[in-house]
Coordinates of C-alpha atoms in Angstrom, one line a residue:
M1 CA 55.8 87.3 44.0
K2 CA 52.0 87.8 43.6
V3 CA 52.7 90.1 40.6
K4 CA 54.9 87.4 39.1
Y5 CA 52.1 84.8 39.4
I6 CA 49.5 87.2 38.0
I7 CA 51.8 87.9 34.9
T8 CA 52.3 84.1 34.5
F9 CA 48.6 83.5 34.6
I10 CA 47.9 86.2 32.1
L11 CA 50.5 84.7 29.7
M12 CA 48.9 81.3 30.0
L13 CA 45.5 82.8 29.2
V14 CA 47.0 84.5 26.1
S15 CA 48.6 81.2 25.0
I16 CA 45.2 79.4 25.4
I17 CA 43.4 82.1 23.3
I18 CA 46.1 81.9 20.6
L19 CA 46.0 78.1 20.5
S20 CA 42.2 78.2 20.4
G21 CA 42.3 80.6 17.5
C22 CA 44.7 78.3 15.6
E23 CA 42.3 75.3 16.2
Q24 CA 39.4 77.5 14.9
T25 CA 41.5 78.4 11.9
D26 CA 42.2 74.7 11.2
E27 CA 38.5 73.8 11.5
T28 CA 37.7 76.6 9.1
S29 CA 40.4 75.3 6.7
D30 CA 38.9 71.8 6.9
T31 CA 35.4 73.0 6.1
S32 CA 36.7 75.2 3.2
V33 CA 37.3 72.0 1.3
E34 CA 33.6 71.6 1.2
E35 CA 32.8 75.0 -0.1
G36 CA 30.6 75.1 -3.1
I37 CA 27.7 72.9 -4.1
S38 CA 27.2 69.4 -2.7
I39 CA 26.6 66.9 -5.5
L40 CA 23.3 66.2 -3.7
D41 CA 22.2 69.7 -4.4
I42 CA 23.0 69.8 -8.1
P43 CA 19.6 70.7 -9.7
D44 CA 18.0 67.7 -11.5
P45 CA 17.2 68.0 -15.2
E46 CA 13.6 68.5 -16.0
K47 CA 11.8 65.2 -15.5
S48 CA 8.9 64.0 -17.6
G49 CA 7.6 60.8 -19.3
N50 CA 5.9 57.7 -18.1
V51 CA 7.1 56.5 -14.7
K52 CA 8.5 52.9 -14.6
E53 CA 9.2 51.5 -11.2
F54 CA 11.2 48.4 -10.2
D55 CA 11.8 46.7 -6.9
I56 CA 15.3 45.2 -6.9
V57 CA 16.4 43.0 -3.9
A58 CA 20.0 42.2 -3.4
K59 CA 20.1 38.7 -1.7
E60 CA 22.1 35.5 -1.5
S61 CA 20.7 32.6 -3.7
E62 CA 21.7 29.2 -4.8
W63 CA 22.1 29.1 -8.6
D64 CA 22.2 26.2 -11.0
F65 CA 24.4 27.0 -14.0
G66 CA 23.3 23.8 -15.6
G67 CA 24.5 20.2 -15.4
N68 CA 24.3 20.2 -11.6
T69 CA 26.9 22.9 -11.5
V70 CA 25.5 24.7 -8.4
A71 CA 27.0 27.6 -6.4
N72 CA 26.0 30.1 -3.8
V73 CA 25.8 33.5 -5.5
W74 CA 24.7 37.0 -4.9
T75 CA 21.8 38.2 -7.0
Y76 CA 19.4 41.0 -7.8
N77 CA 16.0 39.4 -7.4
G78 CA 17.2 35.9 -7.1
T79 CA 18.7 35.2 -10.6
V80 CA 21.9 35.4 -12.5
P81 CA 21.9 37.8 -14.3
G82 CA 19.6 39.9 -12.2
E83 CA 16.1 40.8 -13.3
E84 CA 16.3 42.7 -16.6
I85 CA 15.2 46.4 -16.3
R86 CA 13.6 47.3 -19.5
V87 CA 12.1 50.8 -20.2
Q88 CA 11.1 52.9 -23.2
E89 CA 13.0 55.9 -24.5
G90 CA 11.8 59.0 -22.5
D91 CA 10.6 57.1 -19.5
L92 CA 11.2 58.3 -15.9
V93 CA 12.9 55.3 -14.1
R94 CA 12.6 54.6 -10.4
V95 CA 14.6 51.6 -9.0
H96 CA 14.1 50.8 -5.4
L97 CA 17.1 48.8 -4.1
K98 CA 16.5 46.7 -1.0
N99 CA 19.6 45.1 0.6
E100 CA 19.0 41.7 2.1
L101 CA 22.8 40.8 2.1
S102 CA 25.2 40.9 5.0
E103 CA 27.2 43.8 3.7
P104 CA 26.5 47.1 1.9
V105 CA 25.7 47.2 -1.8
T106 CA 24.8 49.8 -4.5
I107 CA 23.6 49.9 -8.1
H108 CA 25.6 51.7 -10.8
F109 CA 23.8 52.0 -14.2
H110 CA 26.8 51.4 -16.4
G111 CA 27.0 53.7 -19.5
V112 CA 23.9 55.7 -18.6
T113 CA 24.4 59.5 -18.3
L114 CA 22.4 60.5 -15.3
P115 CA 22.6 62.9 -12.3
N116 CA 25.8 62.4 -10.3
K117 CA 23.9 61.6 -7.1
M118 CA 22.3 58.6 -8.9
D119 CA 25.6 57.1 -10.1
G120 CA 25.8 54.5 -7.4
V121 CA 29.5 54.7 -6.5
A122 CA 30.0 54.0 -2.7
G123 CA 31.9 56.7 -1.0
V124 CA 31.7 59.1 -3.9
T125 CA 28.0 59.6 -4.9
Q126 CA 26.3 57.8 -2.0
D127 CA 27.0 55.7 1.1
G128 CA 26.7 51.9 0.6
V129 CA 23.2 50.7 1.2
Q130 CA 23.3 49.0 4.6
P131 CA 21.7 45.5 5.2
G132 CA 18.0 46.0 5.6
D133 CA 18.0 49.5 4.1
I134 CA 16.3 50.7 0.9
F135 CA 17.7 53.3 -1.6
T136 CA 15.8 54.7 -4.6
Y137 CA 17.5 55.7 -7.9
E138 CA 15.6 58.0 -10.2
F139 CA 16.6 59.3 -13.6
S140 CA 15.3 59.8 -17.1
A141 CA 16.0 57.2 -19.8
D142 CA 16.8 59.7 -22.5
N143 CA 19.1 57.6 -24.7
P144 CA 17.9 54.3 -26.2
G145 CA 20.5 51.5 -26.1
T146 CA 22.0 48.6 -24.3
Y147 CA 23.3 49.2 -20.8
W148 CA 23.8 47.1 -17.7
Y149 CA 23.7 47.6 -13.9
H150 CA 25.9 46.3 -11.2
S151 CA 27.1 47.0 -7.7
H152 CA 29.8 49.6 -7.2
Q153 CA 30.5 48.7 -3.6
N154 CA 33.4 46.2 -3.2
S155 CA 32.6 45.6 -6.9
A156 CA 35.5 43.2 -7.7
E157 CA 33.9 40.7 -5.4
Q158 CA 30.3 41.6 -5.6
V159 CA 30.0 41.6 -9.4
D160 CA 32.1 38.4 -9.5
K161 CA 29.4 36.9 -7.2
G162 CA 26.6 37.8 -9.6
L163 CA 25.4 41.3 -8.7
Y164 CA 24.6 42.5 -12.2
G165 CA 21.8 42.6 -14.8
A166 CA 20.8 44.2 -18.1
F167 CA 19.3 47.7 -18.4
I168 CA 17.6 48.1 -21.8
V169 CA 16.2 51.4 -23.1
E170 CA 14.0 50.5 -26.1
P171 CA 13.9 53.0 -29.0
N172 CA 10.6 54.6 -29.8
N173 CA 11.0 53.4 -33.4
K174 CA 12.2 49.8 -33.7
V175 CA 13.8 48.6 -36.9
Y176 CA 14.0 44.9 -36.0
D177 CA 11.5 42.1 -35.5
S178 CA 12.8 40.4 -32.3
E179 CA 15.7 40.8 -29.9
Y180 CA 17.8 38.9 -27.3
T181 CA 20.0 40.1 -24.6
L182 CA 23.1 38.0 -24.0
I183 CA 25.3 38.7 -21.0
L184 CA 28.7 37.1 -21.1
D185 CA 30.6 36.3 -17.9
E186 CA 33.2 33.9 -16.4
W187 CA 33.4 32.2 -13.1
N188 CA 36.0 30.7 -10.8
M189 CA 34.3 27.4 -9.8
G190 CA 37.1 24.9 -10.5
R191 CA 35.7 23.8 -13.8
N192 CA 37.8 23.6 -17.0
S193 CA 40.6 25.6 -15.4
S194 CA 43.4 26.7 -17.6
G195 CA 45.9 24.7 -15.7
G196 CA 47.6 27.3 -13.5
M197 CA 50.2 29.8 -14.7
M198 CA 51.5 27.8 -17.7
G199 CA 48.0 27.0 -18.9
G200 CA 47.1 30.7 -18.5
M201 CA 50.0 31.8 -20.5
M202 CA 49.2 29.4 -23.3
G203 CA 45.5 30.3 -23.6
G204 CA 43.8 33.6 -24.3
S205 CA 45.7 36.8 -25.1
S206 CA 49.0 38.0 -23.6
G207 CA 47.2 40.8 -21.7
E208 CA 44.9 38.4 -19.9
R209 CA 47.2 36.0 -18.1
D210 CA 45.8 36.9 -14.8
T211 CA 42.1 36.2 -15.8
D212 CA 43.2 33.0 -17.6
M213 CA 44.4 31.6 -14.3
L214 CA 41.4 32.7 -12.3
Y215 CA 38.3 31.9 -14.4
G216 CA 37.6 28.4 -15.7
T217 CA 33.8 28.6 -16.5
Y218 CA 32.2 30.8 -19.1
T219 CA 28.5 31.5 -19.1
V220 CA 25.8 33.2 -21.2
N221 CA 22.9 34.6 -19.1
G222 CA 24.1 32.6 -16.2
K223 CA 24.1 29.2 -17.9
I224 CA 26.7 26.9 -19.5
G225 CA 26.9 24.9 -22.7
Q226 CA 23.7 23.1 -23.6
Y227 CA 21.8 24.8 -20.8
I228 CA 22.1 28.2 -22.4
E229 CA 18.7 29.2 -23.6
P230 CA 18.6 29.0 -27.4
I231 CA 17.6 31.8 -29.8
E232 CA 14.5 31.0 -31.8
V233 CA 14.0 32.7 -35.1
Y234 CA 11.7 32.8 -38.2
E235 CA 13.1 32.8 -41.7
G236 CA 13.2 36.3 -43.1
E237 CA 13.1 38.2 -39.9
V238 CA 15.7 40.7 -38.6
I239 CA 16.9 40.0 -35.1
R240 CA 18.9 42.2 -32.8
L241 CA 21.4 40.6 -30.4
R242 CA 22.4 42.8 -27.5
F243 CA 25.7 41.5 -26.1
V244 CA 27.0 42.7 -22.7
N245 CA 30.3 41.6 -21.3
A246 CA 29.9 41.5 -17.5
G247 CA 33.2 39.7 -17.0
Y248 CA 36.8 40.7 -16.7
R249 CA 38.2 39.2 -19.9
K250 CA 37.7 39.6 -23.7
H251 CA 35.3 37.3 -25.5
L252 CA 35.6 36.4 -29.2
L253 CA 32.4 35.0 -30.8
R254 CA 31.9 33.2 -34.2
F255 CA 28.6 33.2 -36.0
N256 CA 28.9 30.0 -38.1
G257 CA 29.5 32.1 -41.2
E258 CA 26.2 33.9 -40.9
P259 CA 26.4 37.5 -42.0
Y260 CA 25.7 40.2 -39.3
R261 CA 26.4 43.9 -38.9
V262 CA 27.3 45.9 -35.9
V263 CA 24.6 48.6 -35.3
E264 CA 25.5 50.0 -31.8
I265 CA 28.4 50.1 -29.5
D266 CA 28.1 51.3 -25.8
G267 CA 24.6 52.7 -26.5
N268 CA 25.8 54.7 -29.5
P269 CA 24.4 53.8 -33.0
I270 CA 26.7 53.1 -35.9
Y271 CA 25.6 54.0 -39.4
N272 CA 26.3 52.6 -42.8
T273 CA 27.7 49.3 -41.7
N274 CA 27.9 46.4 -44.1
Y275 CA 27.3 42.8 -43.3
G276 CA 30.3 40.7 -42.5
S277 CA 30.9 37.2 -41.0
G278 CA 34.2 37.4 -39.1
P279 CA 34.6 36.9 -35.3
L280 CA 33.2 39.6 -33.0
E281 CA 35.4 40.8 -30.1
I282 CA 33.6 42.1 -26.9
T283 CA 35.9 43.5 -24.2
P284 CA 35.1 43.8 -20.5
S285 CA 32.1 46.1 -19.7
E286 CA 31.5 46.7 -23.4
R287 CA 28.1 46.5 -25.1
I288 CA 27.7 45.6 -28.7
D289 CA 24.4 45.3 -30.6
I290 CA 24.4 43.4 -33.9
E291 CA 21.6 42.7 -36.4
I292 CA 21.2 39.5 -38.4
K293 CA 18.7 38.8 -41.2
I294 CA 17.7 35.2 -40.9
D295 CA 18.0 33.5 -44.3
N296 CA 19.1 30.1 -42.9
T297 CA 16.4 27.5 -42.1
A298 CA 18.9 25.1 -40.5
E299 CA 20.1 25.1 -36.9
W300 CA 23.4 26.8 -36.2
Q301 CA 25.5 28.1 -33.3
I302 CA 27.2 31.2 -31.9
E303 CA 30.3 30.0 -30.2
S304 CA 33.4 31.3 -28.4
V305 CA 36.7 30.9 -30.2
V306 CA 38.9 31.9 -27.3
N307 CA 41.8 29.5 -27.0
T308 CA 40.8 28.1 -23.5
E309 CA 39.0 25.0 -22.4
A310 CA 36.4 27.2 -20.8
A311 CA 35.3 28.5 -24.2
E312 CA 33.6 25.1 -24.8
D313 CA 30.9 26.3 -22.4
M314 CA 30.0 29.4 -24.4
V315 CA 27.8 28.0 -27.2
I316 CA 24.4 29.6 -28.1
N317 CA 22.1 27.5 -30.4
V318 CA 20.1 29.4 -33.0
L319 CA 16.9 27.4 -33.8
P320 CA 14.5 27.9 -36.7
K321 CA 10.8 28.2 -35.9
K322 CA 8.1 27.3 -38.4
A323 CA 6.0 30.2 -39.6
D324 CA 2.3 30.1 -38.9
D325 CA -0.7 32.2 -39.8
D326 CA -0.2 34.4 -36.8
Q327 CA 3.5 35.2 -37.6
K328 CA 3.9 39.0 -37.9
E329 CA 5.3 40.5 -41.1
T330 CA 9.0 41.1 -41.0
V331 CA 10.5 44.6 -41.2
E332 CA 12.3 45.7 -44.3
I333 CA 15.9 46.8 -43.5
G334 CA 17.6 49.1 -45.9
E335 CA 21.3 50.0 -46.0
E336 CA 22.0 53.4 -44.6
E337 CA 24.2 55.4 -47.0
S338 CA 26.4 58.3 -46.1
E339 CA 27.9 60.7 -48.6
N340 CA 31.3 59.1 -48.6
G341 CA 30.1 55.6 -48.0
S342 CA 32.1 55.2 -44.8
V343 CA 31.0 53.8 -41.4
Y344 CA 30.4 56.5 -38.9
M345 CA 28.9 57.5 -35.5
D346 CA 27.4 60.8 -34.3
P347 CA 30.5 62.7 -33.1
I348 CA 30.9 64.7 -29.9
F349 CA 33.2 67.0 -31.8
E350 CA 32.7 67.6 -35.5
E351 CA 36.2 69.2 -35.6
I352 CA 38.8 68.3 -33.0
P353 CA 39.1 71.4 -30.7
T354 CA 42.0 72.7 -28.7
P355 CA 41.6 71.1 -25.2
D356 CA 41.4 73.2 -22.1
I357 CA 43.0 70.4 -20.1
E358 CA 45.5 67.7 -21.1
Y359 CA 46.0 64.7 -18.9
D360 CA 48.4 61.8 -19.4
M361 CA 47.2 58.6 -17.6
F362 CA 50.0 56.1 -17.3
L363 CA 48.6 52.6 -16.5
G364 CA 50.9 50.4 -14.5
A365 CA 51.0 47.2 -12.5
G366 CA 53.0 46.0 -9.5
M367 CA 55.0 42.8 -9.4
G368 CA 53.3 39.4 -9.5
M369 CA 51.0 37.5 -11.9
G370 CA 48.3 36.7 -9.3
M371 CA 45.8 39.1 -7.9
G372 CA 46.6 38.5 -4.2
N373 CA 48.8 41.5 -3.4
S374 CA 49.1 43.0 -6.9
T375 CA 48.7 46.8 -7.3
F376 CA 47.5 48.5 -10.4
T377 CA 48.4 52.1 -10.7
I378 CA 47.5 55.4 -12.4
N379 CA 50.6 57.6 -12.7
D380 CA 52.3 55.4 -10.1
E381 CA 49.6 55.9 -7.5
V382 CA 46.7 53.7 -6.2
F383 CA 43.3 55.0 -5.4
P384 CA 42.3 57.0 -3.4
D385 CA 45.8 58.6 -3.6
T386 CA 45.6 58.9 -7.4
E387 CA 45.5 62.5 -8.7
S388 CA 42.0 63.6 -9.7
I389 CA 41.3 65.2 -13.0
E390 CA 40.0 68.6 -11.9
V391 CA 37.8 70.4 -14.4
E392 CA 35.4 73.3 -14.8
E393 CA 32.0 73.1 -16.4
D394 CA 32.3 73.1 -20.3
D395 CA 36.0 72.3 -20.2
I396 CA 37.2 70.1 -23.1
I397 CA 39.6 67.4 -21.7
K398 CA 42.1 65.4 -23.7
A399 CA 43.3 62.3 -21.9
T400 CA 46.0 60.0 -23.3
L401 CA 45.8 56.5 -21.8
I402 CA 49.2 54.9 -21.9
N403 CA 49.5 51.2 -20.9
E404 CA 52.9 50.5 -19.5
S405 CA 51.9 47.1 -18.0
Q406 CA 51.6 43.6 -19.3
F407 CA 47.8 43.5 -18.8
D408 CA 44.8 44.7 -20.7
H409 CA 43.0 47.7 -19.0
P410 CA 39.4 48.3 -20.1
M411 CA 39.1 51.9 -18.9
H412 CA 35.5 53.2 -18.2
L413 CA 34.5 56.8 -17.6
H414 CA 31.3 57.4 -15.6
G415 CA 28.8 60.1 -16.5
H416 CA 30.2 61.0 -19.9
Y417 CA 30.9 59.7 -23.4
F418 CA 34.3 60.3 -24.9
Q419 CA 35.5 60.5 -28.5
I420 CA 38.5 58.4 -29.5
I421 CA 40.7 60.6 -31.6
A422 CA 43.9 58.6 -32.1
I423 CA 45.3 55.1 -31.4
N424 CA 49.0 54.7 -31.2
G425 CA 49.5 58.1 -32.8
E426 CA 47.2 57.3 -35.8
K427 CA 44.4 59.9 -36.0
L428 CA 41.0 58.4 -36.7
D429 CA 39.2 59.6 -39.9
N430 CA 35.8 58.8 -38.4
P431 CA 34.8 59.3 -34.8
I432 CA 34.3 56.4 -32.3
V433 CA 32.2 57.5 -29.3
K434 CA 32.2 55.2 -26.3
D435 CA 32.2 55.2 -22.4
M436 CA 35.0 52.5 -22.2
I437 CA 38.1 51.6 -24.2
N438 CA 40.3 48.6 -23.8
V439 CA 44.0 49.6 -23.7
E440 CA 46.3 46.7 -24.5
P441 CA 49.9 46.4 -23.3
G442 CA 52.1 49.0 -25.1
E443 CA 49.1 50.9 -26.5
F444 CA 48.4 54.6 -26.1
I445 CA 45.0 55.9 -26.9
E446 CA 43.9 59.6 -27.1
I447 CA 40.4 60.4 -26.1
M448 CA 38.5 63.7 -25.7
F449 CA 35.3 64.6 -23.8
Q450 CA 33.5 67.7 -22.6
A451 CA 32.8 68.4 -18.9
D452 CA 29.0 68.8 -19.3
N453 CA 27.7 66.8 -16.3
P454 CA 28.8 68.3 -12.9
G455 CA 29.8 66.2 -10.0
A456 CA 32.5 63.7 -9.0
W457 CA 32.8 60.8 -11.5
A458 CA 34.8 57.6 -11.4
F459 CA 37.3 56.8 -14.1
H460 CA 38.6 53.3 -13.7
C461 CA 39.7 49.9 -15.1
H462 CA 36.7 47.6 -15.6
D463 CA 38.8 44.5 -15.0
L464 CA 37.4 45.1 -11.5
N465 CA 40.3 43.2 -9.9
H466 CA 42.6 45.9 -11.3
S467 CA 40.3 48.6 -10.0
A468 CA 40.3 47.0 -6.6
G469 CA 44.1 47.0 -6.8
G470 CA 44.1 50.8 -7.2
M471 CA 43.5 51.6 -10.9
M472 CA 40.9 54.3 -10.4
T473 CA 40.7 58.1 -10.2
L474 CA 38.0 60.7 -10.2
V475 CA 36.9 63.5 -12.6
E476 CA 36.0 66.3 -10.1
Y477 CA 34.3 69.5 -11.1
Q478 CA 35.5 72.6 -9.4
G479 CA 32.8 74.3 -7.3
Y480 CA 31.2 71.0 -6.3
Y481 CA 32.0 68.5 -3.5
S482 CA 31.0 65.0 -2.4
P483 CA 29.7 64.8 1.2
F484 CA 30.6 61.1 1.3
D485 CA 33.7 59.5 2.7
I486 CA 35.5 56.7 0.9
H487 CA 37.4 55.9 4.1
E488 CA 34.2 54.8 5.9
R489 CA 34.0 51.1 6.4
E490 CA 30.8 50.7 4.5
N491 CA 32.2 52.5 1.4
Q492 CA 34.4 50.6 -0.9
P493 CA 33.9 52.1 -4.4
E494 CA 36.4 49.9 -6.2

């Protein structure tokens, strides 16, 4: 009997050893996911230039939109929009974010190509900044242009509450006399509502029925109607207007017949543009710079022509100023000319190459007009279960964005610019280079970009309600991993 017990004991020991080995193998398997280079260890580009530092405090404030329309909002430095961050081309930027709110926040510098660890996406490139904590963002401002910054932690709610501001990189050589930054947004405050579902379906575009029903107040720089700060101009000067759409719906602006020309989109200059006077459409998260030469000495208005009652709030007065002896001389603006006389941008690809990776992104939506339990999908999945776009450095990626839903989807790619090569099967003669593109219901748009900025990058709808509903994926570089966990309570990247 003793021999039997001894044999049984030995067998139990062997079983324990085998099971222990299996557990060890499983642990090894888990850590193998994190083989490679952490995004925190990606070498920084060489840093130089003048250092510009900013202290940005996220906090709750009471904000007067004008006309005693007051609401509790969330702010960067106490204002809506938040304090403008303005630097010079080539500056080294340091932004110290302090969180005085009751939940975690971040800052994402929208449209800026920077190191992955500075991208500000909670659970992907950093943990959300906890209440009372400070996080410092540092990067070089290499590309002049109009950008903006906003939270990328529970962003559908936090941006809606006011956590955004302008980020301007001034060019070293200006070709305009004065400039204004104009941030467009919409709010759900019970004013000028579109009248429920029927009102929403009658106003705006067919792809924006959900936002028609949600947002009844339009603002410019956090103010409504007559409380919007006017633009003051001298006759003969050239002004640059930097438009940023921080909201979740398209805005269509009319310039009272005054001629203007588009000179920059999403931080990319456009050359050889002629003056026109038609309405200007600005889609969610888009930035458009225009120039106007002031030849009119009378007062006039820039106004929204969207077919909703809320559009009545969006009126910007342009007021003439009398010249005095101290007025500076105005710059002389010549028309840029290209060889073929066509409008063009600097391309990413001079000739369209054969892609290394092709990715079809089907954009869908679940049932329901409202935002309560709606889902918004990429290839029938919701984030974080969407399939990532896995790339290697220097890969050329062609993505086809196919909108199968009844909603507009302004798709934004972090950390990269892409070139639009075809819309609904029609190849473009001249390149369009952007970091976001609005895909309307039934459209399919082909874009191409190069994997030249290692890390893990968000690619999502910038109607942030749609992103919160699942319309987000990642571009992930092989050989790199993120040490952050999107499943942690403090990390809500959408």
